[in-house]
PDB file of C-alpha atoms in Angstrom:
ATOM      1  CA  MET A   1       2.500 -61.308 -33.168  1.00 51.00           C
ATOM      2  CA  ALA A   2       0.811 -57.931 -32.649  1.00 50.00           C
ATOM      3  CA  ALA A   3       1.654 -55.242 -35.154  1.00 52.00           C
ATOM      4  CA  SER A   4       3.522 -52.226 -33.744  1.00 52.00           C
ATOM      5  CA  VAL A   5       1.701 -48.876 -33.776  1.00 52.00           C
ATOM      6  CA  VAL A   6       3.585 -46.150 -35.620  1.00 55.00           C
ATOM      7  CA  PRO A   7       2.976 -42.727 -33.965  1.00 54.00           C
ATOM      8  CA  ASP A   8       1.457 -40.076 -36.215  1.00 59.00           C
ATOM      9  CA  PRO A   9       3.879 -37.091 -36.324  1.00 56.00           C
ATOM     10  CA  ARG A  10       1.021 -34.715 -37.232  1.00 61.00           C
ATOM     11  CA  LYS A  11      -0.995 -35.783 -34.201  1.00 56.00           C
ATOM     12  CA  ASN A  12       1.981 -35.352 -31.870  1.00 58.00           C
ATOM     13  CA  ARG A  13       2.656 -31.913 -33.312  1.00 62.00           C
ATOM     14  CA  ARG A  14      -0.995 -30.921 -32.826  1.00 62.00           C
ATOM     15  CA  VAL A  15      -0.936 -32.071 -29.179  1.00 52.00           C
ATOM     16  CA  GLY A  16       2.288 -30.140 -28.584  1.00 55.00           C
ATOM     17  CA  ILE A  17       0.831 -26.938 -30.048  1.00 60.00           C
ATOM     18  CA  LEU A  18      -2.304 -27.271 -27.907  1.00 57.00           C
ATOM     19  CA  ALA A  19      -0.232 -27.865 -24.758  1.00 56.00           C
ATOM     20  CA  ALA A  20       1.991 -24.849 -25.473  1.00 52.00           C
ATOM     21  CA  GLY A  21      -1.068 -22.698 -26.146  1.00 53.00           C
ATOM     22  CA  GLY A  22      -2.635 -23.783 -22.869  1.00 51.00           C
ATOM     23  CA  ALA A  23       0.541 -22.967 -20.957  1.00 47.00           C
ATOM     24  CA  LEU A  24       0.736 -19.483 -22.521  1.00 48.00           C
ATOM     25  CA  ALA A  25      -2.910 -18.859 -21.719  1.00 47.00           C
ATOM     26  CA  MET A  26      -2.385 -19.836 -18.067  1.00 47.00           C
ATOM     27  CA  LEU A  27       0.674 -17.570 -17.893  1.00 43.00           C
ATOM     28  CA  GLY A  28      -1.329 -14.665 -19.322  1.00 47.00           C
ATOM     29  CA  LEU A  29      -4.100 -15.220 -16.792  1.00 43.00           C
ATOM     30  CA  GLY A  30      -1.520 -15.242 -14.016  1.00 41.00           C
ATOM     31  CA  TYR A  31      -0.178 -11.833 -15.048  1.00 38.00           C
ATOM     32  CA  ALA A  32      -3.669 -10.420 -15.581  1.00 39.00           C
ATOM     33  CA  SER A  33      -5.046 -11.693 -12.281  1.00 39.00           C
ATOM     34  CA  VAL A  34      -3.217  -9.120 -10.111  1.00 38.00           C
ATOM     35  CA  PRO A  35      -4.514  -5.932 -11.812  1.00 39.00           C
ATOM     36  CA  LEU A  36      -7.942  -7.514 -12.291  1.00 40.00           C
ATOM     37  CA  TYR A  37      -8.082  -8.377  -8.584  1.00 35.00           C
ATOM     38  CA  ARG A  38      -7.067  -4.822  -7.674  1.00 39.00           C
ATOM     39  CA  LEU A  39      -9.767  -3.417  -9.965  1.00 41.00           C
ATOM     40  CA  PHE A  40     -12.336  -5.763  -8.427  1.00 39.00           C
ATOM     41  CA  CYS A  41     -11.362  -4.621  -4.912  1.00 43.00           C
ATOM     42  CA  GLN A  42     -11.519  -0.942  -5.860  1.00 44.00           C
ATOM     43  CA  VAL A  43     -14.953  -1.256  -7.430  1.00 43.00           C
ATOM     44  CA  THR A  44     -16.518  -3.413  -4.737  1.00 41.00           C
ATOM     45  CA  GLY A  45     -14.548  -2.340  -1.653  1.00 39.00           C
ATOM     46  CA  TYR A  46     -13.715  -6.014  -1.075  1.00 43.00           C
ATOM     47  CA  GLY A  47     -11.369  -6.557   1.863  1.00 44.00           C
ATOM     48  CA  GLY A  48     -11.869  -2.982   3.039  1.00 45.00           C
ATOM     49  CA  THR A  49     -10.250  -1.486  -0.063  1.00 60.00           C
ATOM     50  CA  THR A  50     -10.824   2.269  -0.160  1.00 61.00           C
ATOM     51  CA  GLN A  51     -11.738   4.341  -3.203  1.00 76.00           C
ATOM     52  CA  ARG A  52      -9.883   7.125  -5.022  1.00 82.00           C
ATOM     53  CA  ALA A  53     -12.155  10.075  -5.780  1.00 79.00           C
ATOM     54  CA  ASP A  54     -11.996  11.946  -9.076  1.00 72.00           C
ATOM     55  CA  ALA A  55     -12.917  15.610  -9.663  1.00 65.00           C
ATOM     56  CA  GLU A  56     -16.337  14.772 -11.137  1.00 71.00           C
ATOM     57  CA  LYS A  57     -17.334  12.665  -8.141  1.00 72.00           C
ATOM     58  CA  VAL A  58     -16.215  15.306  -5.630  1.00 77.00           C
ATOM     59  CA  ALA A  59     -17.998  18.155  -7.466  1.00 75.00           C
ATOM     60  CA  GLY A  60     -21.424  16.548  -7.030  1.00 76.00           C
ATOM     61  CA  LEU A  61     -20.934  15.705  -3.370  1.00 84.00           C
ATOM     62  CA  LYS A  62     -23.654  16.584  -0.834  1.00 87.00           C
ATOM     63  CA  VAL A  63     -23.035  16.676   2.906  1.00 92.00           C
ATOM     64  CA  GLY A  64     -25.499  14.647   4.958  1.00 91.00           C
ATOM     65  CA  ALA A  65     -26.531  14.871   8.598  1.00 92.00           C
ATOM     66  CA  LYS A  66     -25.227  11.503   9.807  1.00 95.00           C
ATOM     67  CA  MET A  67     -22.004  11.628  11.823  1.00 97.00           C
ATOM     68  CA  ILE A  68     -19.285   8.988  11.526  1.00 97.00           C
ATOM     69  CA  ARG A  69     -16.089   8.657  13.538  1.00 98.00           C
ATOM     70  CA  VAL A  70     -12.870   7.742  11.727  1.00 98.00           C
ATOM     71  CA  ARG A  71     -10.081   6.090  13.730  1.00 98.00           C
ATOM     72  CA  PHE A  72      -6.500   6.138  12.423  1.00 98.00           C
ATOM     73  CA  ASP A  73      -3.991   3.276  12.615  1.00 97.00           C
ATOM     74  CA  ALA A  74      -0.341   3.122  11.495  1.00 97.00           C
ATOM     75  CA  ASN A  75       2.112   0.228  11.143  1.00 97.00           C
ATOM     76  CA  VAL A  76       5.438  -0.594   9.515  1.00 97.00           C
ATOM     77  CA  ALA A  77       6.505  -3.943   8.097  1.00 97.00           C
ATOM     78  CA  PRO A  78       8.864  -6.046  10.264  1.00 96.00           C
ATOM     79  CA  GLY A  79      12.467  -4.965   9.839  1.00 94.00           C
ATOM     80  CA  MET A  80      11.679  -1.553   8.314  1.00 96.00           C
ATOM     81  CA  PRO A  81      13.468   1.076  10.455  1.00 97.00           C
ATOM     82  CA  TRP A  82      10.776   3.748  10.277  1.00 98.00           C
ATOM     83  CA  GLN A  83       8.630   5.290  12.965  1.00 98.00           C
ATOM     84  CA  PHE A  84       5.150   5.887  11.551  1.00 98.00           C
ATOM     85  CA  LYS A  85       2.139   7.254  13.439  1.00 98.00           C
ATOM     86  CA  PRO A  86      -1.024   9.355  13.001  1.00 98.00           C
ATOM     87  CA  GLU A  87      -1.095  12.865  14.476  1.00 98.00           C
ATOM     88  CA  GLN A  88      -4.719  12.386  15.515  1.00 97.00           C
ATOM     89  CA  VAL A  89      -6.364   9.305  17.002  1.00 96.00           C
ATOM     90  CA  THR A  90      -9.897   9.968  15.710  1.00 98.00           C
ATOM     91  CA  GLN A  91     -11.907  12.492  13.713  1.00 98.00           C
ATOM     92  CA  ASP A  92     -15.679  13.017  13.600  1.00 98.00           C
ATOM     93  CA  LEU A  93     -17.282  14.095  10.339  1.00 97.00           C
ATOM     94  CA  LYS A  94     -20.587  14.153   8.496  1.00 97.00           C
ATOM     95  CA  VAL A  95     -21.066  11.847   5.515  1.00 96.00           C
ATOM     96  CA  GLY A  96     -19.972  13.756   2.429  1.00 94.00           C
ATOM     97  CA  GLU A  97     -17.809  16.159   4.445  1.00 95.00           C
ATOM     98  CA  ARG A  98     -14.160  16.453   3.444  1.00 94.00           C
ATOM     99  CA  LYS A  99     -11.541  16.108   6.149  1.00 95.00           C
ATOM    100  CA  ILE A 100      -7.742  16.171   6.293  1.00 97.00           C
ATOM    101  CA  ALA A 101      -5.714  13.899   8.559  1.00 98.00           C
ATOM    102  CA  THR A 102      -1.948  13.879   8.982  1.00 98.00           C
ATOM    103  CA  TYR A 103       0.574  11.103   9.582  1.00 98.00           C
ATOM    104  CA  GLN A 104       4.227  11.364  10.614  1.00 98.00           C
ATOM    105  CA  ALA A 105       7.037   9.221   9.256  1.00 98.00           C
ATOM    106  CA  HIS A 106      10.602   9.213  10.570  1.00 98.00           C
ATOM    107  CA  ASN A 107      13.509   7.318   9.020  1.00 98.00           C
ATOM    108  CA  LEU A 108      15.465   6.028  12.010  1.00 97.00           C
ATOM    109  CA  SER A 109      18.241   4.469   9.909  1.00 96.00           C
ATOM    110  CA  GLY A 110      21.467   5.815   8.449  1.00 95.00           C
ATOM    111  CA  ARG A 111      20.463   5.074   4.862  1.00 95.00           C
ATOM    112  CA  GLU A 112      17.942   6.343   2.352  1.00 97.00           C
ATOM    113  CA  ILE A 113      14.739   4.276   2.328  1.00 97.00           C
ATOM    114  CA  THR A 114      11.807   4.317  -0.084  1.00 98.00           C
ATOM    115  CA  GLY A 115       8.495   2.942   1.148  1.00 97.00           C
ATOM    116  CA  THR A 116       4.961   2.371  -0.072  1.00 97.00           C
ATOM    117  CA  ALA A 117       1.872   2.317   2.112  1.00 97.00           C
ATOM    118  CA  ILE A 118      -0.792  -0.347   1.734  1.00 95.00           C
ATOM    119  CA  PHE A 119      -4.139   0.483   3.274  1.00 93.00           C
ATOM    120  CA  ASN A 120      -7.623  -0.718   4.118  1.00 92.00           C
ATOM    121  CA  VAL A 121     -10.577   0.206   6.271  1.00 95.00           C
ATOM    122  CA  SER A 122     -12.714  -1.754   8.666  1.00 95.00           C
ATOM    123  CA  PRO A 123     -15.469  -2.784   8.769  1.00 95.00           C
ATOM    124  CA  GLU A 124     -15.004  -4.112   5.239  1.00 94.00           C
ATOM    125  CA  GLN A 125     -18.455  -3.062   4.029  1.00 94.00           C
ATOM    126  CA  ALA A 126     -17.442   0.590   4.474  1.00 95.00           C
ATOM    127  CA  GLY A 127     -14.512   0.256   2.050  1.00 94.00           C
ATOM    128  CA  LYS A 128     -16.361   1.210  -1.120  1.00 92.00           C
ATOM    129  CA  TYR A 129     -17.726   4.369   0.536  1.00 95.00           C
ATOM    130  CA  PHE A 130     -14.436   5.623   1.984  1.00 96.00           C
ATOM    131  CA  ASN A 131     -12.924   7.948  -0.642  1.00 95.00           C
ATOM    132  CA  LYS A 132      -9.496   9.553  -0.669  1.00 95.00           C
ATOM    133  CA  ILE A 133      -8.950  12.721  -2.687  1.00 93.00           C
ATOM    134  CA  GLN A 134      -5.258  13.089  -1.836  1.00 93.00           C
ATOM    135  CA  CYS A 135      -3.022  10.609  -0.052  1.00 95.00           C
ATOM    136  CA  PHE A 136       0.658   9.858   0.520  1.00 96.00           C
ATOM    137  CA  CYS A 137      -0.253   6.257  -0.287  1.00 94.00           C
ATOM    138  CA  PHE A 138      -0.776   7.140  -3.958  1.00 94.00           C
ATOM    139  CA  THR A 139       2.983   7.365  -4.544  1.00 95.00           C
ATOM    140  CA  GLU A 140       6.260   6.033  -3.134  1.00 97.00           C
ATOM    141  CA  GLN A 141       7.749   7.984  -0.232  1.00 97.00           C
ATOM    142  CA  LYS A 142      11.525   8.447  -0.028  1.00 97.00           C
ATOM    143  CA  LEU A 143      13.096   9.468   3.285  1.00 98.00           C
ATOM    144  CA  HIS A 144      16.754  10.371   3.701  1.00 97.00           C
ATOM    145  CA  PRO A 145      18.717   9.181   6.757  1.00 97.00           C
ATOM    146  CA  GLY A 146      17.109  10.640   9.868  1.00 97.00           C
ATOM    147  CA  GLN A 147      14.499  12.571   7.871  1.00 98.00           C
ATOM    148  CA  GLU A 148      11.055  13.189   9.399  1.00 98.00           C
ATOM    149  CA  VAL A 149       8.016  14.231   7.343  1.00 98.00           C
ATOM    150  CA  ARG A 150       4.319  15.005   7.807  1.00 97.00           C
ATOM    151  CA  MET A 151       2.032  13.379   5.241  1.00 97.00           C
ATOM    152  CA  PRO A 152      -1.616  14.379   4.696  1.00 96.00           C
ATOM    153  CA  VAL A 153      -4.628  12.399   3.525  1.00 96.00           C
ATOM    154  CA  ILE A 154      -7.800  14.183   2.378  1.00 95.00           C
ATOM    155  CA  TYR A 155     -10.871  11.969   2.509  1.00 96.00           C
ATOM    156  CA  TYR A 156     -14.651  11.736   2.861  1.00 96.00           C
ATOM    157  CA  VAL A 157     -17.329   9.110   3.388  1.00 96.00           C
ATOM    158  CA  ASP A 158     -19.747   8.837   0.461  1.00 95.00           C
ATOM    159  CA  PRO A 159     -23.363   9.601   1.503  1.00 94.00           C
ATOM    160  CA  ALA A 160     -24.368   6.566  -0.582  1.00 94.00           C
ATOM    161  CA  ILE A 161     -23.392   4.516   2.476  1.00 96.00           C
ATOM    162  CA  LEU A 162     -26.811   5.442   3.919  1.00 95.00           C
ATOM    163  CA  ASP A 163     -28.549   3.538   1.104  1.00 95.00           C
ATOM    164  CA  ASP A 164     -26.648   0.304   1.755  1.00 96.00           C
ATOM    165  CA  PRO A 165     -28.441  -1.957   4.275  1.00 95.00           C
ATOM    166  CA  ALA A 166     -25.132  -3.653   5.112  1.00 94.00           C
ATOM    167  CA  ALA A 167     -23.290  -0.388   5.878  1.00 95.00           C
ATOM    168  CA  LYS A 168     -25.818   2.295   6.820  1.00 93.00           C
ATOM    169  CA  ASN A 169     -25.515   1.557  10.554  1.00 95.00           C
ATOM    170  CA  VAL A 170     -21.718   1.884  10.623  1.00 96.00           C
ATOM    171  CA  GLU A 171     -20.791   4.394  13.321  1.00 97.00           C
ATOM    172  CA  GLU A 172     -16.979   4.103  13.247  1.00 98.00           C
ATOM    173  CA  ILE A 173     -14.476   3.371  10.482  1.00 97.00           C
ATOM    174  CA  THR A 174     -10.823   2.502  11.078  1.00 97.00           C
ATOM    175  CA  LEU A 175      -8.357   3.636   8.406  1.00 97.00           C
ATOM    176  CA  SER A 176      -5.192   1.552   8.607  1.00 97.00           C
ATOM    177  CA  TYR A 177      -1.854   1.968   6.808  1.00 97.00           C
ATOM    178  CA  THR A 178       1.209  -0.276   6.741  1.00 97.00           C
ATOM    179  CA  PHE A 179       4.478   0.956   5.218  1.00 98.00           C
ATOM    180  CA  ASN A 180       6.691  -1.548   3.369  1.00 97.00           C
ATOM    181  CA  GLU A 181      10.124  -0.907   1.923  1.00 97.00           C
ATOM    182  CA  THR A 182      10.120  -1.123  -1.866  1.00 96.00           C
ATOM    183  CA  PRO A 183      12.063  -4.039  -3.424  1.00 95.00           C
ATOM    184  CA  ALA A 184      14.368  -1.579  -5.225  1.00 94.00           C
ATOM    185  CA  SER A 185      15.184   0.208  -1.970  1.00 94.00           C
ATOM    186  CA  ALA A 186      15.872  -3.053  -0.149  1.00 93.00           C
ATOM    187  CA  ALA A 187      18.033  -4.313  -3.035  1.00 93.00           C
ATOM    188  CA  ALA A 188      20.055  -1.071  -3.017  1.00 89.00           C
ATOM    189  CA  ALA A 189      20.689  -1.514   0.705  1.00 86.00           C
ATOM    190  CA  GLN A 190      21.979  -5.055   0.161  1.00 86.00           C
ATOM    191  CA  ALA A 191      24.227  -3.878  -2.667  1.00 81.00           C
ATOM    192  CA  ARG A 192      25.948  -1.237  -0.532  1.00 71.00           C
ATOM    193  CA  PRO A 193      29.627  -2.061   0.015  1.00 62.00           C
ATOM    194  CA  VAL A 194      30.548  -3.146   3.510  1.00 45.00           C
ATOM    195  CA  VAL A 195      32.917  -0.611   5.038  1.00 44.00           C
ATOM    196  CA  GLN A 196      35.715  -2.376   6.873  1.00 46.00           C
ATOM    197  CA  PRO A 197      36.982  -0.712  10.061  1.00 45.00           C
ATOM    198  CA  MET A 198      40.343   1.054   9.656  1.00 45.00           C
ATOM    199  CA  GLU A 199      43.303  -0.568  11.324  1.00 51.00           C
ATOM    200  CA  LYS A 200      44.618   1.255  14.378  1.00 52.00           C
ATOM    201  CA  PRO A 201      47.690   3.272  13.348  1.00 52.00           C
ATOM    202  CA  LEU A 202      50.984   2.035  14.672  1.00 51.00           C
ATOM    203  CA  ASP A 203      52.385   3.875  17.660  1.00 58.00           C
ATOM    204  CA  PRO A 204      55.498   5.862  16.480  1.00 56.00           C
ATOM    205  CA  ALA A 205      57.398   4.610  19.488  1.00 60.00           C
ATOM    206  CA  GLN A 206      56.667   1.022  18.492  1.00 53.00           C
ATOM    207  CA  ALA A 207      57.592   1.783  14.873  1.00 49.00           C
ATOM    208  CA  ARG A 208      61.141   2.792  15.925  1.00 56.00           C
ATOM    209  CA  ARG A 209      61.741  -0.536  17.685  1.00 53.00           C
TER     210      ARG A 209
END
């Protein structure tokens, strides 16, 4: 008769600790992956991600001779009751030249809505050279019922684009924004009490019957 194997409690405990450690490590990587991915996109321009210019970078800027046309696009997420559009279709500028473009947003609903704008440019290889100095997309935008606002974006195209074989021949760049309602704003809308319609008052003549 074969002898039964008695499990080693120390070995089981060691395996359990290793498994728990692995799970925590995977969880940490999951949380870290989002900001790391954003940083990667901002540095490389991957997926048409634009750049945010700081004061030092803008101060040393030189305007080149090459002209580039920027085309503006505006969208809202499905179900978001905003009208959102650019005030200009295109702008022409020299590389290194600062320009200001303006968008309009109009809250068509009867409730307060807070939105955030996600953005990208195409072609993708131009993303790391498209710099925004000021933009409504840097912060959340809150619009009251029926409110309409004009929102500026100040931008330039880095002259370094001329040194990139993959991007130096770009003649037109499309800047695209899509507004999404923030989760907190959407949750507040769902939490609003439903107002029941008032019952029609009784006719005094009927009341006397």
